[in-house]
XYZ file of C-alpha atoms in Angstrom:
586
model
C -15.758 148.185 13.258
C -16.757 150.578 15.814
C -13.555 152.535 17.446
C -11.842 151.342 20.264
C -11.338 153.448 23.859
C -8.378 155.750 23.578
C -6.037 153.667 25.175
C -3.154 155.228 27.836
C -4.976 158.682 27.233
C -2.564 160.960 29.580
C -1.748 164.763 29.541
C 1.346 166.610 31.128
C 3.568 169.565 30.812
C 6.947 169.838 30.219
C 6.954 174.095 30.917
C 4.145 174.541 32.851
C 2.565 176.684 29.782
C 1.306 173.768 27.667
C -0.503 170.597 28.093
C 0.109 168.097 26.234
C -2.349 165.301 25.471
C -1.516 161.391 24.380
C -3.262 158.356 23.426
C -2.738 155.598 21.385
C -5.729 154.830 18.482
C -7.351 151.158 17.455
C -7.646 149.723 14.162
C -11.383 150.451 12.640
C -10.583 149.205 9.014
C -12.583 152.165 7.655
C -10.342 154.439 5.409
C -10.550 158.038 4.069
C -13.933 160.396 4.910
C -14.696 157.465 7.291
C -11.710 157.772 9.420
C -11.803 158.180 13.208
C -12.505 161.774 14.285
C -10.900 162.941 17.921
C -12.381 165.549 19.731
C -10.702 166.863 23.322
C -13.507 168.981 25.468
C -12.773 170.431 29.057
C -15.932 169.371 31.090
C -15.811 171.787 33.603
C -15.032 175.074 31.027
C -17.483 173.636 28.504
C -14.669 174.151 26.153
C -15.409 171.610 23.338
C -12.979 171.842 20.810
C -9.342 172.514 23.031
C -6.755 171.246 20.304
C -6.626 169.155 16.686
C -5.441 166.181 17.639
C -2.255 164.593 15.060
C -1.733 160.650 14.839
C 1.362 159.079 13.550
C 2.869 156.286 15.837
C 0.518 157.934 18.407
C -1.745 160.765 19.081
C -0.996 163.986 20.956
C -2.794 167.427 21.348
C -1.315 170.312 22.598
C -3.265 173.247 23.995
C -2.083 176.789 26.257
C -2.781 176.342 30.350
C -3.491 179.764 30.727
C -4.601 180.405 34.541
C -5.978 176.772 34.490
C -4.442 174.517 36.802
C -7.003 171.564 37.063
C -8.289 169.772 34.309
C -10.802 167.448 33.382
C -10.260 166.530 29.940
C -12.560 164.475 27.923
C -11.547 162.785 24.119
C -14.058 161.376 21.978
C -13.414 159.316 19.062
C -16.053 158.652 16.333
C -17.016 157.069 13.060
C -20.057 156.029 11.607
C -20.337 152.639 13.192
C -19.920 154.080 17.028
C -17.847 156.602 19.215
C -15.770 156.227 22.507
C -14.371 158.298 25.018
C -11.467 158.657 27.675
C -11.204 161.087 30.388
C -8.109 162.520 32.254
C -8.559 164.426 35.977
C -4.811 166.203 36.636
C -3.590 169.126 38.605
C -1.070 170.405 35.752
C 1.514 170.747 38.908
C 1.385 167.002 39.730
C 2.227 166.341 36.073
C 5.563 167.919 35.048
C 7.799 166.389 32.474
C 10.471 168.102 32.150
C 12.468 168.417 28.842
C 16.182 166.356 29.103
C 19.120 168.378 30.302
C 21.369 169.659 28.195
C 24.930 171.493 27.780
C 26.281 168.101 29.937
C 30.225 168.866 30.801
C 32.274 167.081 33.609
C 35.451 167.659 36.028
C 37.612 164.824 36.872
C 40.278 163.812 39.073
C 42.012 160.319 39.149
C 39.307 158.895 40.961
C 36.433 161.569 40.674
C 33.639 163.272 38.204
C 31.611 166.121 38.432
C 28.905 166.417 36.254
C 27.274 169.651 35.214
C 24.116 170.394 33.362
C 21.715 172.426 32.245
C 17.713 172.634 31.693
C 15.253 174.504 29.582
C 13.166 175.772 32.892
C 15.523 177.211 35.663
C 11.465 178.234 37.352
C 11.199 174.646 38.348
C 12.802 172.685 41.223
C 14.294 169.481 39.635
C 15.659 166.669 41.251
C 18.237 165.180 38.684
C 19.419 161.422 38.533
C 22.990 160.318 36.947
C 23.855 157.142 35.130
C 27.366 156.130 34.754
C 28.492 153.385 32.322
C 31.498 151.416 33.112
C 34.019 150.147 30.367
C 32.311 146.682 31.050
C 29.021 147.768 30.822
C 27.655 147.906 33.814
C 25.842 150.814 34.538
C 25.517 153.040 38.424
C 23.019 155.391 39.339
C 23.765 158.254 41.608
C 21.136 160.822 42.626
C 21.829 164.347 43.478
C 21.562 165.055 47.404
C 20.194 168.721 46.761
C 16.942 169.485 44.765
C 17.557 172.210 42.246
C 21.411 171.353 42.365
C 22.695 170.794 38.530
C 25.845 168.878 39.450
C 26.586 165.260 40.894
C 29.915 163.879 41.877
C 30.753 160.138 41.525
C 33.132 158.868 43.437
C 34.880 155.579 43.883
C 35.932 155.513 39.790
C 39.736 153.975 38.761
C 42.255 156.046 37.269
C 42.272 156.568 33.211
C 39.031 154.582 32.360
C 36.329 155.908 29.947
C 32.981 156.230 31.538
C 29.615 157.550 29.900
C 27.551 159.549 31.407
C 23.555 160.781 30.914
C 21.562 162.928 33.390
C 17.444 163.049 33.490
C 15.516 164.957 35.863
C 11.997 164.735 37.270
C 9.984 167.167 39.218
C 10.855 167.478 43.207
C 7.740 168.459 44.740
C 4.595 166.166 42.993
C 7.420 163.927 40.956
C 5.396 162.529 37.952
C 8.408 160.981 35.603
C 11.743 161.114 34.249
C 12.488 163.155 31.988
C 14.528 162.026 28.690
C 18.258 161.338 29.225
C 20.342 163.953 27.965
C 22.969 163.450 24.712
C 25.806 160.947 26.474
C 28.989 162.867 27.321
C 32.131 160.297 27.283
C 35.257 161.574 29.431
C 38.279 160.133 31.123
C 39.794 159.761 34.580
C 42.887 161.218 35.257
C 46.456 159.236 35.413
C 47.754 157.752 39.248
C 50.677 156.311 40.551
C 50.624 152.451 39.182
C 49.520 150.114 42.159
C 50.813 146.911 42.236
C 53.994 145.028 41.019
C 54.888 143.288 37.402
C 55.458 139.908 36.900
C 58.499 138.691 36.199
C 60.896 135.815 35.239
C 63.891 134.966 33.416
C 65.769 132.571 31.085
C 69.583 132.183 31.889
C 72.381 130.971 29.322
C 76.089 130.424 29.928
C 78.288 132.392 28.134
C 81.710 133.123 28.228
C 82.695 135.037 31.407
C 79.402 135.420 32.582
C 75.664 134.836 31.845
C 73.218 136.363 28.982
C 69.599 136.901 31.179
C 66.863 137.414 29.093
C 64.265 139.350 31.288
C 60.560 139.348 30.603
C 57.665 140.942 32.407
C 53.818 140.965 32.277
C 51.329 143.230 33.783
C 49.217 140.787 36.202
C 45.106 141.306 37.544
C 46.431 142.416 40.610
C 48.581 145.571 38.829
C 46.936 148.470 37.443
C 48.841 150.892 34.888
C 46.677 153.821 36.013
C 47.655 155.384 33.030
C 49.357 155.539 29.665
C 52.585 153.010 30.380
C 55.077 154.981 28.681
C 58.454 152.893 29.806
C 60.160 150.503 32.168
C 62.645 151.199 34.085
C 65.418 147.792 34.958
C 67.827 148.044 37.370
C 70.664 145.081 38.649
C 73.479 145.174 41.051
C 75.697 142.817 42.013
C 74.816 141.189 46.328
C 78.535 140.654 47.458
C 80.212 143.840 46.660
C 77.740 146.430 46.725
C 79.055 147.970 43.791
C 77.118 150.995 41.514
C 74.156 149.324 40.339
C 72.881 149.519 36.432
C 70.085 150.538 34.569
C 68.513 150.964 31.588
C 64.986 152.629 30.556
C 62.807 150.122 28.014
C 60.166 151.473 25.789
C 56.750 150.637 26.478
C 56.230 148.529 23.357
C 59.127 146.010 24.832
C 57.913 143.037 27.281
C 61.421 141.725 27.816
C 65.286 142.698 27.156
C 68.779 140.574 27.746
C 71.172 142.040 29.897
C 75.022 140.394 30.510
C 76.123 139.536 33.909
C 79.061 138.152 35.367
C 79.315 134.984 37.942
C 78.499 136.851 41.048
C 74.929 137.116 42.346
C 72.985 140.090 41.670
C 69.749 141.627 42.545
C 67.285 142.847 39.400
C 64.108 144.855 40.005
C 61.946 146.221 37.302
C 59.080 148.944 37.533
C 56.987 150.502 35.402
C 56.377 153.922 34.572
C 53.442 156.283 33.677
C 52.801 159.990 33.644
C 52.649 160.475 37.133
C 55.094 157.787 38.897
C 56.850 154.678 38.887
C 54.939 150.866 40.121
C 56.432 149.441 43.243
C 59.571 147.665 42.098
C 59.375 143.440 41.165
C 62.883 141.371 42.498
C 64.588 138.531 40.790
C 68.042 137.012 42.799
C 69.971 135.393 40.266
C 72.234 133.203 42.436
C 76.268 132.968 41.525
C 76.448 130.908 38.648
C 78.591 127.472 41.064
C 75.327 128.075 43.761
C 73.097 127.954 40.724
C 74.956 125.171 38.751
C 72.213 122.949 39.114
C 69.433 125.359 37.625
C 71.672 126.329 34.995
C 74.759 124.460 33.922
C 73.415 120.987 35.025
C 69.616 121.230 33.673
C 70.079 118.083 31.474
C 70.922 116.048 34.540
C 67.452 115.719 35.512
C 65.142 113.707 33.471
C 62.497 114.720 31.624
C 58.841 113.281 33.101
C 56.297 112.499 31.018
C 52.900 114.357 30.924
C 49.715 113.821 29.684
C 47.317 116.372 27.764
C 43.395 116.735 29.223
C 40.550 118.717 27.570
C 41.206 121.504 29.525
C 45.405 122.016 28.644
C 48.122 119.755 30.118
C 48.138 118.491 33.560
C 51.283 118.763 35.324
C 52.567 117.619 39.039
C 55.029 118.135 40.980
C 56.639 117.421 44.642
C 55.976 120.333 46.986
C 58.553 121.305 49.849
C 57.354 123.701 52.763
C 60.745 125.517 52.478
C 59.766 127.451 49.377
C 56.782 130.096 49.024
C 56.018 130.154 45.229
C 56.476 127.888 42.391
C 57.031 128.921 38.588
C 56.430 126.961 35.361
C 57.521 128.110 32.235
C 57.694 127.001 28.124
C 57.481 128.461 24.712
C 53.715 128.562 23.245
C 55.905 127.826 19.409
C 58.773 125.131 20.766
C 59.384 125.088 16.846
C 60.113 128.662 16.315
C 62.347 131.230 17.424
C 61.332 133.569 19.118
C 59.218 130.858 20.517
C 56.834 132.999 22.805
C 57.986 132.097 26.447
C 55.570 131.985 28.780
C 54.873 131.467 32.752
C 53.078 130.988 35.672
C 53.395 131.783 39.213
C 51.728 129.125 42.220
C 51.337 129.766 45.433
C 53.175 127.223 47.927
C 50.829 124.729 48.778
C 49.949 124.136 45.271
C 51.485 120.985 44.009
C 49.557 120.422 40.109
C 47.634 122.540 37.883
C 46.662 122.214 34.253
C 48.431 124.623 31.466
C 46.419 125.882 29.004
C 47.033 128.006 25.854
C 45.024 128.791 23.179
C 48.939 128.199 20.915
C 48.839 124.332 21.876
C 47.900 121.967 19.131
C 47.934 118.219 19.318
C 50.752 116.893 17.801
C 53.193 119.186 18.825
C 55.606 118.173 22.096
C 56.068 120.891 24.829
C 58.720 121.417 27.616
C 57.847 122.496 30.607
C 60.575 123.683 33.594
C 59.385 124.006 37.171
C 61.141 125.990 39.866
C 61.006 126.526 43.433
C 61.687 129.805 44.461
C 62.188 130.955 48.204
C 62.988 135.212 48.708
C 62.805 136.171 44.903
C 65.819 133.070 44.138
C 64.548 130.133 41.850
C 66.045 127.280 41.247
C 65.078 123.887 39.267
C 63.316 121.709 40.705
C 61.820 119.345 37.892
C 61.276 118.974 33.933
C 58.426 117.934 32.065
C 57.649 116.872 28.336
C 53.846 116.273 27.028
C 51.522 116.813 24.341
C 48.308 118.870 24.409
C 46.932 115.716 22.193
C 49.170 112.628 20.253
C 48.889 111.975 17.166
C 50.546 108.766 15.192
C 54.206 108.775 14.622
C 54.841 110.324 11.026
C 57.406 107.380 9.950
C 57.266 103.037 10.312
C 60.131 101.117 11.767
C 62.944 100.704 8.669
C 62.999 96.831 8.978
C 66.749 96.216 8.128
C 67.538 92.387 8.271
C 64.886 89.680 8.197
C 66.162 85.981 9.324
C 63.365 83.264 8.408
C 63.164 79.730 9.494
C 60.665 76.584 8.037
C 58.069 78.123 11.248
C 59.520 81.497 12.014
C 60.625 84.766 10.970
C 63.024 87.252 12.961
C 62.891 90.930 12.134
C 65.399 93.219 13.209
C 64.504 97.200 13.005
C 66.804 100.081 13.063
C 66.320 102.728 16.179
C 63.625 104.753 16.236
C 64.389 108.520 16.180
C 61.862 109.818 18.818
C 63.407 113.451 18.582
C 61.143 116.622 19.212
C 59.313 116.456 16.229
C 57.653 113.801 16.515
C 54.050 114.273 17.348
C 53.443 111.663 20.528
C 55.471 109.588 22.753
C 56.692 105.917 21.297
C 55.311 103.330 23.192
C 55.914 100.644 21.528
C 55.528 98.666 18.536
C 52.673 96.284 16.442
C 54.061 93.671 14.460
C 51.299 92.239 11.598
C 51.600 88.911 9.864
C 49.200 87.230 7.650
C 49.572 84.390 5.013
C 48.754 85.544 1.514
C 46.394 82.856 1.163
C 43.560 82.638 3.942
C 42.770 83.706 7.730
C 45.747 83.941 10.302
C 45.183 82.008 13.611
C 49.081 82.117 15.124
C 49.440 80.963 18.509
C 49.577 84.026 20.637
C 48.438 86.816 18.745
C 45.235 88.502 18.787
C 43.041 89.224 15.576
C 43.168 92.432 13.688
C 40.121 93.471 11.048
C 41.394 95.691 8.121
C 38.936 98.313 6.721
C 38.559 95.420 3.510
C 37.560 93.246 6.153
C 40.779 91.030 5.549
C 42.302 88.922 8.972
C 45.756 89.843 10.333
C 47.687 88.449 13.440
C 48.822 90.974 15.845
C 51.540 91.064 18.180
C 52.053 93.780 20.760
C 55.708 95.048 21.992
C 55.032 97.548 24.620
C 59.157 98.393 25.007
C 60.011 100.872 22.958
C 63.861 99.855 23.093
C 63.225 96.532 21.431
C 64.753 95.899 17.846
C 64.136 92.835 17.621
C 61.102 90.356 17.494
C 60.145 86.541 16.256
C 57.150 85.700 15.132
C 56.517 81.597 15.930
C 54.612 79.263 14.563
C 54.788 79.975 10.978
C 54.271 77.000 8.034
C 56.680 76.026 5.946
C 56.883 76.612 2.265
C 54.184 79.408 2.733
C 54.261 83.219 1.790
C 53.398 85.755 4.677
C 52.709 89.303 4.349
C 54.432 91.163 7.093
C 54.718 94.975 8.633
C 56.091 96.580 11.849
C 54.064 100.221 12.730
C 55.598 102.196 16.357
C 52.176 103.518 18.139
C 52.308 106.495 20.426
C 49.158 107.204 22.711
C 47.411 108.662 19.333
C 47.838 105.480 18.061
C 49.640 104.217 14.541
C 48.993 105.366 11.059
C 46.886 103.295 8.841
C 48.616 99.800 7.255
C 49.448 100.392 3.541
C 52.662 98.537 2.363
C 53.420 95.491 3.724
C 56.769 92.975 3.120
C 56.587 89.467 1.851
C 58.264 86.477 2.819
C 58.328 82.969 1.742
C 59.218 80.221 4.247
C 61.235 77.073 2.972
C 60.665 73.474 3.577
C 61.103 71.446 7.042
C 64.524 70.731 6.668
C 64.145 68.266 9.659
C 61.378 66.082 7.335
C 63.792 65.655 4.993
C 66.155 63.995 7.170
C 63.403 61.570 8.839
C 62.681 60.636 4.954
C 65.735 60.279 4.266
C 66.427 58.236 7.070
C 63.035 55.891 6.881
C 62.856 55.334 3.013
C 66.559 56.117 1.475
C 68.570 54.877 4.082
C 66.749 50.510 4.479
C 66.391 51.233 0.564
C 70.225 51.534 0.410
C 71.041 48.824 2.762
C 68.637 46.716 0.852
C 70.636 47.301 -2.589
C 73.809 46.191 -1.150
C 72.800 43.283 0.743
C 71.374 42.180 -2.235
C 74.560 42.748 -4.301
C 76.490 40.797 -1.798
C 74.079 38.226 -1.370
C 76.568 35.669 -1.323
C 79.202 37.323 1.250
C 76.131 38.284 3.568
C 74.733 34.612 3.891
C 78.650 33.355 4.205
C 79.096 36.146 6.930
C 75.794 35.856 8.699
C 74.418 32.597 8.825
C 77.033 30.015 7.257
C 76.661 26.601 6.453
C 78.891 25.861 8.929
C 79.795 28.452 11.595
C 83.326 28.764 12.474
C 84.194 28.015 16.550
C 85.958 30.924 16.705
C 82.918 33.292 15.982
C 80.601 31.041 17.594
C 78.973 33.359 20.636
C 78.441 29.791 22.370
C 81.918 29.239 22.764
C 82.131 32.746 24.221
C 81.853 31.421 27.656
C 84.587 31.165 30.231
C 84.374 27.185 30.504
C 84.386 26.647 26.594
C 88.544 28.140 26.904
C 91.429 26.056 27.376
C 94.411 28.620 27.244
C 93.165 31.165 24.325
C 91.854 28.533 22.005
C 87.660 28.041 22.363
C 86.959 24.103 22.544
C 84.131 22.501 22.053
C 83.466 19.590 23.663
C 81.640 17.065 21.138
C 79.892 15.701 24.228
C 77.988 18.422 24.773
C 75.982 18.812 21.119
C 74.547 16.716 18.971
C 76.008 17.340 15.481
C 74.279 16.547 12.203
C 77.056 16.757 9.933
C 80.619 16.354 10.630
C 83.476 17.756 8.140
C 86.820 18.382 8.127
C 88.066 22.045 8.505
C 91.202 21.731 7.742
C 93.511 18.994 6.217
C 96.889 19.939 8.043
C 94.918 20.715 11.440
C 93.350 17.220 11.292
C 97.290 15.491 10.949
C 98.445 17.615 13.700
C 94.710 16.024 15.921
């Protein structure tokens, strides 16, 4: 193909002895003795042939000014298919470049650099710009207020942070560009005094005589070290007495220390130290040990309230009172291990809930959390709290210890659950499963539960964790059940893989109706038959006797205690003597 224009064909100086010529070249496709050819001609000079031009990413020419200042320069690219030109009109003042400072150093204060520089051409007035890189990476620009100055102080910096620093310059009369940035030159604020206060709580334990205080302190967003932290200083003294307080000095590897204290109030502040000073002090009151029974001795007499994980970390509430102006909560990140990483957090006082989050927390494991009011640096417990990030299943099934069966029930009796800390959720109750071995279950009153092999169990739901006992109704007799108890928490139970079996006996109480339709007439039968004779003679005789007649049970059949009957009165079809000697005596 025939060459392209020249493309971005521009000249400038960087010394004001040298132009310097640059253009970027097209792709022809024709190699070797048909490559493009670039000539650079001066139109007004008639100079033809100014520089050899050189092409590697792009292509430059160089040539000497001499007493030139204005230029009309004219390049021509060629090959055998076609030739192009570009042309360039400059006043070699309006286009300085200058080369990129160097020998960059810096003063510094706590709050303050100065940068200093040099450049290649002191001839030229430069105006010179400065960009400053913060440790976060975000980058300020500050110009210098004189021309030809080759400093620039930036203000406004914190103490002891690394900045970066690069200078370029540009021409200050007829600016054309930047020049490069000059090598980076990394340096460091002085140390300050440390501005703000640490943050800082406490653990108490009884002891004999006194109390053990365990101490612990964090550096917060609002406190800046200013510096290299090299120690802490901790300081207590009793309130009542005003006796000679004590202190100790901490290294600055330490975050907390136990100090002993007896049962009087005292008064601990703890600052930290750099180079240059100490941090304004933080105040804990640790009350005497009968005002502070309650937060210390008595902890276990408040219960422990239930709280639930969210996606975000564990939500946790609490009653606000006006009378207090911050509120702590504080656990262990590892409940399990020892140390167990204490941890807390400070709320302001209208701030009655927030959501603890740690990137420690795993589901499964159960967390204590303490809240306390505070009012003038003195704390004091105000609630507890016990939750899981997430629940999982409890690790364990009820031990079923005694099993009682009827001919259509079955009572099982299950030891206490231990719902100690390790168990990984809450117990909320208990499932109870029963199937026959053979077939479906359809009890009255439970619902239907689908096993992963698609097999039918009966479900029954005890949502008191306390119970130990339960009776499943409604069973038949002389069948064999399959039966299991599982505790769920709110991760739910662990999948069903052993069950118990149990045979119900017969219906006692269909025995005894049996018994007494078939066996009991069959029986009375046998004998009557037996005793044919003495049955007829004692139920329906041939000739009844008068004085187990029922007729002559009436009032007017009775003369004195004997029954008479009078012969008037019934018509007789056979007469016969009872009794020889009775008949004499009639």
């Amino acid at each position: 193909e025939p060459p392209d224009a020249p493309k971005d064909f521009s000249c400038q100086t960087q010394d004001m002895k040298k132009v310097t010529c640059t253009w970027r070249e097209g792709e022809t496709y024709l190699y070797g003795q048909n490559l493009p050819r670039y000539t650079l001609s001066e139109t007004s000079s008639q100079k033809t042939a100014l520089c050899k031009a050189r092409c590697f990413t792009q292509c430059s020419c160089s040539w000497d000014i001499g007493q030139q200042w204005i230029w009309n320069v004219t390049v021509t690219v060629e090959n055998p298919l076609g030739k192009k030109t570009a042309t360039d009109v400059f006043d070699v003042n309006h286009r300085m470049y200058p080369t990129a400072p160097f020998q960059v150093w810096e003063d510094c204060t706590d709050t303050e650099i100065t940068l200093h520089w040099n450049y290649g051409n002191n001839e030229i007035e430069l105006f010179c710009q400065t960009e400053v890189r913060q440790p976060d990476g975000k980058v300020e620009l500050h110009n210098s207020s004189v021309a030809g100055s080759k400093c620039v102080t930036v203000c406004g910096l914190q103490p002891y942070t690394e900045y970066t620093a690069m200078v370029r310059c540009g021409a200050a009369k007829h600016f054309w560009k930047w020049s490069e940035w000059s090598q980076p030159l990394t340096t460091r604020t002085k140390e300050a005094t440390p501005s703000g206060k640490l943050d800082i709580w406490r653990e108490i334990t009884p002891v004999l005589g006194g109390r053990n205080v365990t101490l612990f302190w964090k550096q917060t967003p609002s406190f800046q070290a200013n510096g290299k932290i090299i120690s802490y200083e901790l300081i207590w003294e009793k309130i009542e007495d005003g006796s000679k307080p004590e202190s100790i000095s901490i290294s600055s590897v330490y975050n907390s220390t136990r100090i002993f204290i007896d049962n009087h109030s005292y008064r601990i502040s703890i600052m930290a130290k750099n180079n240059v000073n100490f941090s304004l002090p933080s105040v804990l009151i640790i009350s005497r040990a009968t005002d502070n029974s309650r937060s210390i001795f008595s902890t276990e007499e408040l219960k422990e309230g239930q709280v639930n994980g969210t996606d975000d970390g564990i939500f946790i509430s609490w009653e606000p009172r006006s009378i207090y102006d911050s509120y702590i909560i504080d656990w262990c990140n590892f409940p399990r291990l020892q140390p167990c990483d204490f941890q807390w957090k400070r709320f302001g006082p209208n701030t009655s809930s927030a959501v603890i989050s740690s990137a420690a927390f795993f589901p499964g494991v159960r967390y204590k959390f303490r809240i306390y009011a505070s009012v003038a640096d003195r704390a004091s417990l105000l609630e507890k709290r016990i939750g899981y990030l997430r629940e999982l299943p409890p690790r364990l099934d009820p031990v079923v210890k005694k099993v009682d069966l009827t001919y259509n029930s079955v009572t099982l009796s299950w030891d206490s659950y231990l719902t100690n800390e390790s168990e990984p959720g809450f117990i909320r109750g208990y499932h109870v499963y029963v199937s026959p071995v053979q077939g479906n279950c359809n009890l009255k009153g439970s619902k239907k539960h689908i096993l992963s092999d698609e097999s039918e169990l009966c479900k029954y739901t005890i949502e008191n964790p306390e119970e130990k006992k339960y009776t499943v109704k409604h069973l038949m007799p002389n069948t064999k059940y399959k039966i299991v108890v599982k505790a769920f928490t709110g991760g739910g139970e662990t999948p069903i893989v052993n069950f118990r079996y149990i045979d119900t006996p017969y219906n006692s109480n269909m025995l005894y109706f049996v018994f007494l339709l078939v066996i009991v007439p069959t029986l009375v039968a046998a004998i009557c038959h037996w005793k044919m004779k003495w049955v007829k003679e004692c139920c329906c005789p041939v000739i009844p006797s008068p004085n187990k007649s029922k007729v002559l049970s009436f009032k007017e059949f009775k003369i004195d205690s004997e029954k008479v009957l009078k012969i008037n009165d019934c018509l007789t079809d056979v007469l016969a003597m009872d009794s020889n000697a009775e008949a004499q005596k009639l």
